[in-house]
Amino acid sequence: QVQLVESGGGLVQAGDSLRLSCAASGRTFNTYSLGWFRQPPGKEREFVASISRSGGSSRYVDSVKGRFTISRDNAKNTVYLQMNSLKAEDKAVYYCALSPKLFNLWEPGGYDYWGQGTQVTVSS
């Protein structure tokens, strides 16, 4: 069983930055691909970014490309999401998740473990 704990959310102004962290328990962290998803108020959960097991490959939803960066530290069992130039539309609860898959990581159904979420609020 793997447990994920997100942190780093908060209230910021448009244009500010935040770094989300997600710490995982267990000794098999580096056997999983990782993803960040978000759920804006009143909307469905959506893909934000994913990163491969080694960290050598990542993907982003178009709306965050150039502003967000996903990274991982396998020695610390932690994945990060650096969010720059935040916009009001980035407001959401952000979730990290682990997937045993190598492909199609934009699909929530491919993830086995989820964190509890961390709230990000951006005031304009």
Backbone as a printed PyTorch tensor [residue, N CA C, xyz], in Angstrom:
tensor([[[  0.8350,  -1.1830,   0.0000],
         [  0.0000,   0.0000,   0.0000],
         [  0.8820,   1.2500,   0.0000]],

        [[  0.5270,   2.1990,  -0.8190],
         [  1.2650,   3.4510,  -0.9150],
         [  0.3790,   4.5860,  -0.4450]],

        [[  0.9160,   5.4610,   0.3560],
         [  0.1910,   6.6510,   0.7850],
         [  0.8900,   7.8920,   0.2370]],

        [[  0.0800,   8.8460,  -0.2030],
         [  0.5900,  10.0840,  -0.7780],
         [  0.0800,  11.2650,   0.0370]],

        [[  0.9560,  12.2020,   0.3220],
         [  0.5780,  13.3820,   1.0850],
         [  1.0730,  14.6190,   0.3420]],

        [[  0.1060,  15.4250,  -0.1110],
         [  0.4530,  16.6650,  -0.8060],
         [  0.6170,  17.8050,   0.1870]],

        [[  1.4090,  18.7840,  -0.2080],
         [  1.5610,  19.9950,   0.5890],
         [  1.9770,  21.1350,  -0.3490]],

        [[  1.8960,  22.3530,   0.1630],
         [  2.3700,  23.4970,  -0.5980],
         [  1.2870,  24.3700,  -1.1950]],

        [[  0.0470,  23.9660,  -1.0720],
         [ -1.0260,  24.7920,  -1.5940],
         [ -1.2240,  26.0440,  -0.7490]],

        [[ -2.0510,  26.9550,  -1.2500],
         [ -2.3230,  28.1620,  -0.5030],
         [ -3.0170,  29.2010,  -1.3480]],

        [[ -3.0930,  30.3980,  -0.7970],
         [ -3.7240,  31.5340,  -1.4660],
         [ -2.6350,  32.4680,  -1.9640]],

        [[ -2.6380,  32.7330,  -3.2620],
         [ -1.6480,  33.6260,  -3.8540],
         [ -2.3550,  34.5820,  -4.8120]],

        [[ -1.6170,  35.5730,  -5.2470],
         [ -2.1410,  36.5100,  -6.2340],
         [ -1.7380,  36.0700,  -7.6410]],

        [[ -2.4920,  36.5130,  -8.5970],
         [ -2.1660,  36.2120,  -9.9920],
         [ -0.7480,  36.6830, -10.2940]],

        [[  0.0030,  35.8190, -10.9790],
         [  1.3850,  36.1160, -11.3010],
         [  2.3910,  35.5340, -10.3270]],

        [[  1.9110,  35.1060,  -9.1640],
         [  2.7910,  34.5210,  -8.1530],
         [  3.1330,  33.0730,  -8.4980]],

        [[  3.9830,  32.4910,  -7.6600],
         [  4.4110,  31.1120,  -7.8350],
         [  4.1180,  30.2910,  -6.5900]],

        [[  3.9540,  29.0120,  -6.7940],
         [  3.8150,  28.0410,  -5.7170],
         [  4.5330,  26.7720,  -6.1300]],

        [[  5.0250,  26.0340,  -5.1510],
         [  5.5760,  24.7130,  -5.4310],
         [  4.8280,  23.6970,  -4.5810]],

        [[  4.1750,  22.7860,  -5.2570],
         [  3.5000,  21.6920,  -4.5760],
         [  4.4540,  20.5240,  -4.4270]],

        [[  4.3190,  19.8320,  -3.3130],
         [  5.1010,  18.6280,  -3.0690],
         [  4.1550,  17.4810,  -2.7760]],

        [[  4.6040,  16.2930,  -3.0820],
         [  3.8240,  15.0950,  -2.7980],
         [  4.7960,  14.0180,  -2.3430]],

        [[  4.6890,  13.6530,  -1.0920],
         [  5.5780,  12.6470,  -0.5250],
         [  4.8700,  11.3060,  -0.4700]],

        [[  5.5720,  10.2670,  -0.8880],
         [  4.9900,   8.9380,  -0.9410],
         [  5.6670,   7.9990,   0.0400]],

        [[  4.8670,   7.1380,   0.6240],
         [  5.4180,   6.0870,   1.4720],
         [  5.7560,   4.8980,   0.5980]],

        [[  6.4690,   3.9350,   1.1420],
         [  6.7550,   2.7280,   0.3820],
         [  8.1110,   2.7570,  -0.2670]],

        [[  8.5760,   1.5750,  -0.6680],
         [  9.9170,   1.4630,  -1.2120],
         [  9.9250,   1.2470,  -2.7180]],

        [[  8.7660,   1.3880,  -3.3610],
         [  8.6940,   1.1250,  -4.7910],
         [  8.3660,   2.3780,  -5.5800]],

        [[  8.6820,   3.5250,  -5.0380],
         [  8.3330,   4.7980,  -5.6500],
         [  8.8420,   4.8980,  -7.0710]],

        [[ 10.0670,   4.4350,  -7.3020],
         [ 10.6580,   4.6170,  -8.6200],
         [ 10.1550,   3.6160,  -9.6590]],

        [[  9.2140,   2.7910,  -9.2760],
         [  8.5950,   1.8810, -10.2500],
         [  7.2850,   2.4470, -10.7890]],

        [[  6.9160,   3.6420, -10.3630],
         [  5.6700,   4.2700, -10.7670],
         [  5.9090,   5.5370, -11.5790]],

        [[  5.0670,   5.7190, -12.5560],
         [  4.9430,   7.0400, -13.1760],
         [  4.1150,   7.9050, -12.2260]],

        [[  4.2680,   9.1990, -12.3520],
         [  3.5810,  10.1090, -11.4390],
         [  2.8080,  11.1540, -12.2160]],

        [[  1.7190,  11.5810, -11.6190],
         [  0.9250,  12.6110, -12.2720],
         [  0.3810,  13.6080, -11.2810]],

        [[  0.1240,  14.7870, -11.7860],
         [ -0.6250,  15.8110, -11.0450],
         [ -1.9240,  16.0670, -11.8010]],

        [[ -3.0090,  16.0880, -11.0600],
         [ -4.3270,  16.4190, -11.5830],
         [ -4.8880,  17.5610, -10.7560]],

        [[ -5.9280,  18.1830, -11.2730],
         [ -6.5920,  19.2270, -10.5010],
         [ -8.0920,  19.1860, -10.7540]],

        [[ -8.8240,  19.6680,  -9.7700],
         [-10.2760,  19.7350,  -9.9010],
         [-10.7350,  21.1440,  -9.5580]],

        [[-11.0320,  21.9370, -10.5700],
         [-11.5460,  23.2920, -10.3150],
         [-12.9390,  23.2240,  -9.7010]],

        [[-13.3860,  24.2700,  -9.0610],
         [-14.7130,  24.2780,  -8.4470],
         [-15.8080,  23.9810,  -9.4660]],

        [[-16.6430,  23.0080,  -9.1640],
         [-17.7650,  22.6790, -10.0250],
         [-17.4130,  21.9510, -11.2990]],

        [[-16.1640,  21.5220, -11.4300],
         [-15.7410,  20.8480, -12.6590],
         [-15.1540,  19.4780, -12.3380]],

        [[-14.9240,  18.7050, -13.3890],
         [-14.3460,  17.3890, -13.2100],
         [-12.8300,  17.4800, -13.0350]],

        [[-12.2820,  16.4120, -12.4940],
         [-10.8380,  16.3340, -12.3270],
         [-10.1720,  16.2960, -13.7010]],

        [[ -9.0700,  17.0290, -13.8380],
         [ -8.3840,  17.1120, -15.1200],
         [ -6.8860,  16.9080, -14.9670]],

        [[ -6.2970,  16.3800, -16.0200],
         [ -4.8580,  16.1390, -16.0520],
         [ -4.1000,  17.4610, -16.1070]],

        [[ -2.9820,  17.5180, -15.3600],
         [ -2.1220,  18.6920, -15.3980],
         [ -0.7550,  18.3350, -15.9770]],

        [[ -0.1160,  17.3150, -15.3880],
         [  1.2360,  16.9500, -15.8140],
         [  1.5450,  15.5290, -15.3740]],

        [[  2.4830,  14.9110, -16.0780],
         [  2.9480,  13.5880, -15.6860],
         [  4.4500,  13.5000, -15.9040]],

        [[  5.0590,  12.5300, -15.2130],
         [  6.4970,  12.3420, -15.3280],
         [  6.7970,  10.8610, -15.2770]],

        [[  7.7930,  10.4550, -16.0480],
         [  8.1380,   9.0510, -16.1360],
         [  8.8670,   8.5820, -14.8850]],

        [[  9.1060,   7.2850, -14.8200],
         [  9.7330,   6.6830, -13.6480],
         [ 11.0990,   7.2820, -13.3410]],

        [[ 11.8620,   7.5100, -14.3670],
         [ 13.2080,   8.0530, -14.1630],
         [ 13.2250,   9.5710, -14.0600]],

        [[ 12.1290,  10.1870, -14.4700],
         [ 12.0730,  11.6390, -14.5110],
         [ 12.5410,  12.2240, -15.8250]],

        [[ 12.8810,  11.3640, -16.7640],
         [ 13.4380,  11.8510, -18.0140],
         [ 12.4200,  12.3190, -19.0290]],

        [[ 11.1590,  12.0130, -18.7850],
         [ 10.1090,  12.3950, -19.7250],
         [  8.9310,  12.9780, -18.9680]],

        [[  8.3690,  14.0520, -19.4770],
         [  7.2140,  14.6680, -18.8280],
         [  6.2490,  15.1870, -19.8860]],

        [[  5.0100,  15.3500, -19.4910],
         [  3.9710,  15.8740, -20.3670],
         [  3.1170,  16.8430, -19.5870]],

        [[  2.5100,  17.7820, -20.3140],
         [  1.6940,  18.8120, -19.6900],
         [  0.4350,  19.0630, -20.5050]],

        [[ -0.5950,  19.4690, -19.8080],
         [ -1.7640,  19.9730, -20.5100],
         [ -1.3920,  21.3200, -21.1140]],

        [[ -1.9680,  21.6460, -22.2480],
         [ -1.5740,  22.8550, -22.9700],
         [ -1.6860,  24.1220, -22.1310]],

        [[ -2.6730,  24.1800, -21.2650],
         [ -2.9380,  25.4020, -20.5140],
         [ -1.8530,  25.7430, -19.4940]],

        [[ -0.9760,  24.7870, -19.1760],
         [  0.0780,  25.0580, -18.1880],
         [  1.4760,  24.9900, -18.7860]],

        [[  1.5820,  24.6280, -20.0460],
         [  2.8980,  24.5380, -20.6810],
         [  3.6300,  25.8790, -20.6030]],

        [[  4.8970,  25.8090, -20.2130],
         [  5.6960,  27.0130, -20.0770],
         [  5.5650,  27.6920, -18.7270]],

        [[  4.5700,  27.2760, -17.9500],
         [  4.3760,  27.8820, -16.6170],
         [  4.6160,  26.8890, -15.4860]],

        [[  4.2430,  25.6370, -15.7030],
         [  4.3720,  24.6060, -14.6740],
         [  5.4980,  23.6490, -15.0420]],

        [[  6.1660,  23.1280, -14.0120],
         [  7.2070,  22.1290, -14.2190],
         [  7.0380,  21.0030, -13.2060]],

        [[  6.9520,  19.7830, -13.7050],
         [  6.8750,  18.6190, -12.8300],
         [  8.2740,  18.0220, -12.7090]],

        [[  8.6070,  17.5810, -11.5110],
         [  9.8940,  16.9370, -11.2900],
         [  9.7390,  15.9230, -10.1750]],

        [[ 10.7200,  15.0630, -10.0380],
         [ 10.6630,  14.0510,  -8.9880],
         [ 12.0480,  13.8110,  -8.4340]],

        [[ 12.0660,  13.4200,  -7.1720],
         [ 13.3040,  13.0270,  -6.5060],
         [ 13.0720,  11.6280,  -5.9600]],

        [[ 13.5650,  10.6400,  -6.6650],
         [ 13.3010,   9.2550,  -6.2520],
         [ 13.9850,   8.9000,  -4.9440]],

        [[ 15.0550,   9.5730,  -4.6230],
         [ 15.7310,   9.3080,  -3.3480],
         [ 14.8930,   9.7790,  -2.1680]],

        [[ 14.0420,  10.7710,  -2.4050],
         [ 13.1820,  11.3110,  -1.3470],
         [ 11.7280,  10.8750,  -1.4900]],

        [[ 11.4600,  10.0330,  -2.4870],
         [ 10.0690,   9.5830,  -2.7170],
         [  9.1160,  10.7650,  -2.8460]],

        [[  9.5200,  11.7570,  -3.5770],
         [  8.7310,  12.9860,  -3.6590],
         [  8.6230,  13.4680,  -5.1030]],

        [[  7.4480,  13.9470,  -5.4380],
         [  7.2170,  14.5890,  -6.7300],
         [  6.8090,  16.0300,  -6.4690]],

        [[  7.2070,  16.9060,  -7.3760],
         [  6.9560,  18.3210,  -7.2080],
         [  6.1930,  18.8710,  -8.4170]],

        [[  5.5020,  19.9710,  -8.1740],
         [  4.9090,  20.7250,  -9.2620],
         [  5.2090,  22.1930,  -8.9990]],

        [[  6.1400,  22.7320,  -9.7460],
         [  6.4630,  24.1540,  -9.6610],
         [  5.5020,  24.9110, -10.5540]],

        [[  4.7780,  25.8310,  -9.9750],
         [  3.7590,  26.5760, -10.7060],
         [  4.1300,  28.0500, -10.7010]],

        [[  4.4130,  28.5730, -11.8600],
         [  4.7670,  29.9860, -12.0140],
         [  3.6830,  30.7250, -12.7830]],

        [[  3.6980,  32.0280, -12.6770],
         [  2.7480,  32.8780, -13.4100],
         [  1.3190,  32.3770, -13.2370]],

        [[  0.9510,  32.1380, -12.0060],
         [ -0.3800,  31.5730, -11.7300],
         [ -1.4840,  32.5070, -12.1870]],

        [[ -2.5470,  31.8960, -12.6590],
         [ -3.7110,  32.6190, -13.1410],
         [ -4.9280,  32.2330, -12.3110]],

        [[ -5.9540,  33.0540, -12.3710],
         [ -7.1760,  32.7790, -11.6240],
         [ -7.7510,  31.4150, -12.0160]],

        [[ -7.6140,  31.0420, -13.2750],
         [ -8.1700,  29.7650, -13.7380],
         [ -7.3770,  28.5490, -13.2650]],

        [[ -6.2520,  28.7740, -12.5860],
         [ -5.5040,  27.6640, -12.0000],
         [ -6.0630,  27.2650, -10.6420]],

        [[ -7.0180,  28.0190, -10.1600],
         [ -7.6210,  27.6980,  -8.8630],
         [ -8.2630,  26.3260,  -8.9220]],

        [[ -7.8680,  25.4610,  -7.9770],
         [ -8.3760,  24.0950,  -7.9660],
         [ -7.8040,  23.3660,  -6.7550]],

        [[ -8.3420,  22.1920,  -6.5160],
         [ -7.6930,  21.2570,  -5.6100],
         [ -6.7510,  20.4090,  -6.4630]],

        [[ -5.5060,  20.3440,  -6.0670],
         [ -4.4820,  19.6250,  -6.8310],
         [ -4.1850,  18.2890,  -6.1590]],

        [[ -4.1370,  17.2480,  -6.9850],
         [ -3.9040,  15.8960,  -6.5040],
         [ -2.6750,  15.3070,  -7.1900]],

        [[ -1.8710,  14.5790,  -6.4310],
         [ -0.8280,  13.7780,  -7.0490],
         [ -1.3050,  12.3280,  -7.0840]],

        [[ -0.7370,  11.5630,  -7.9990],
         [ -1.1660,  10.1820,  -8.1620],
         [ -0.0360,   9.3460,  -8.7370]],

        [[ -0.0940,   8.0380,  -8.4390],
         [  0.9010,   7.0830,  -8.9160],
         [  0.2570,   6.1150,  -9.8840]],

        [[  0.9770,   5.8300, -10.9640],
         [  0.4790,   4.9030, -11.9560],
         [  1.5400,   3.8680, -12.3150]],

        [[  1.1360,   2.6110, -12.4690],
         [  2.0840,   1.6020, -12.9280],
         [  2.2900,   1.6380, -14.4410]],

        [[  1.5390,   2.4670, -15.1330],
         [  1.5790,   2.5240, -16.5850],
         [  2.7260,   3.4050, -17.0750]],

        [[  3.0830,   3.1620, -18.3250],
         [  4.1090,   3.9730, -18.9760],
         [  3.5130,   4.9690, -19.9570]],

        [[  2.2840,   4.6940, -20.3900],
         [  1.6570,   5.5360, -21.4100],
         [  0.2530,   5.9500, -20.9730]],

        [[ -0.3350,   6.8480, -21.7560],
         [ -1.7030,   7.3240, -21.4870],
         [ -1.8530,   7.8400, -20.0660]],

        [[ -0.8850,   8.5790, -19.6320],
         [ -0.8840,   9.0350, -18.2430],
         [ -1.8080,  10.2190, -18.0120]],

        [[ -2.4780,  10.6870, -19.0740],
         [ -3.4420,  11.7730, -18.8690],
         [ -4.7930,  11.2360, -18.4000]],

        [[ -4.9430,   9.9170, -18.3580],
         [ -6.2130,   9.3250, -17.9670],
         [ -6.2260,   9.0240, -16.4710]],

        [[ -7.1480,   9.6350, -15.7160],
         [ -7.1960,   9.3820, -14.2640],
         [ -7.3650,   7.9040, -13.9180]],

        [[ -8.0560,   7.1770, -14.7800],
         [ -8.3130,   5.7730, -14.4910],
         [ -7.0680,   4.9060, -14.4650]],

        [[ -5.9630,   5.4130, -14.9800],
         [ -4.7330,   4.6350, -15.0090],
         [ -3.9070,   4.7320, -13.7430]],

        [[ -4.3950,   5.4500, -12.7640],
         [ -3.6440,   5.6820, -11.5280],
         [ -4.2050,   4.8370, -10.3950]],

        [[ -3.2970,   4.2280,  -9.6490],
         [ -3.6980,   3.3230,  -8.5680],
         [ -3.8020,   4.0260,  -7.2210]],

        [[ -3.0110,   5.0400,  -7.0050],
         [ -2.9650,   5.6970,  -5.6970],
         [ -3.0870,   7.2030,  -5.8710]],

        [[ -3.8370,   7.8030,  -4.9570],
         [ -4.1040,   9.2410,  -4.9960],
         [ -3.8530,   9.8680,  -3.6380]],

        [[ -3.3900,  11.1150,  -3.6620],
         [ -3.2910,  11.8720,  -2.4350],
         [ -4.6390,  12.4870,  -2.0800]],

        [[ -4.6640,  13.2000,  -0.9610],
         [ -5.9200,  13.7740,  -0.4670],
         [ -6.2220,  15.1250,  -1.0990]],

        [[ -5.2380,  15.6970,  -1.7610],
         [ -5.4430,  16.9740,  -2.4340],
         [ -4.9820,  18.1490,  -1.6060]],

        [[ -4.5690,  19.2030,  -2.3050],
         [ -4.1810,  20.4480,  -1.6520],
         [ -4.7980,  21.6030,  -2.4440]],

        [[ -5.3550,  22.5640,  -1.7250],
         [ -6.0860,  23.6480,  -2.3660],
         [ -5.1390,  24.7480,  -2.8350]],

        [[ -5.3350,  25.1650,  -4.0630],
         [ -4.6260,  26.3070,  -4.6160],
         [ -5.6600,  27.3500,  -5.0140]],

        [[ -5.5370,  28.5320,  -4.4610],
         [ -6.4520,  29.6200,  -4.7710],
         [ -5.6480,  30.7980,  -5.2920]],

        [[ -6.0640,  31.3360,  -6.4230],
         [ -5.3590,  32.4430,  -7.0470],
         [ -6.3220,  33.6150,  -7.1540]],

        [[ -5.9820,  34.7090,  -6.5110],
         [ -6.8230,  35.9020,  -6.5750],
         [ -6.3330,  36.8000,  -7.7080]],

        [[ -7.2880,  37.3840,  -8.3990],
         [ -6.9300,  38.2270,  -9.5430],
         [ -6.9680,  39.7030,  -9.1710]]])
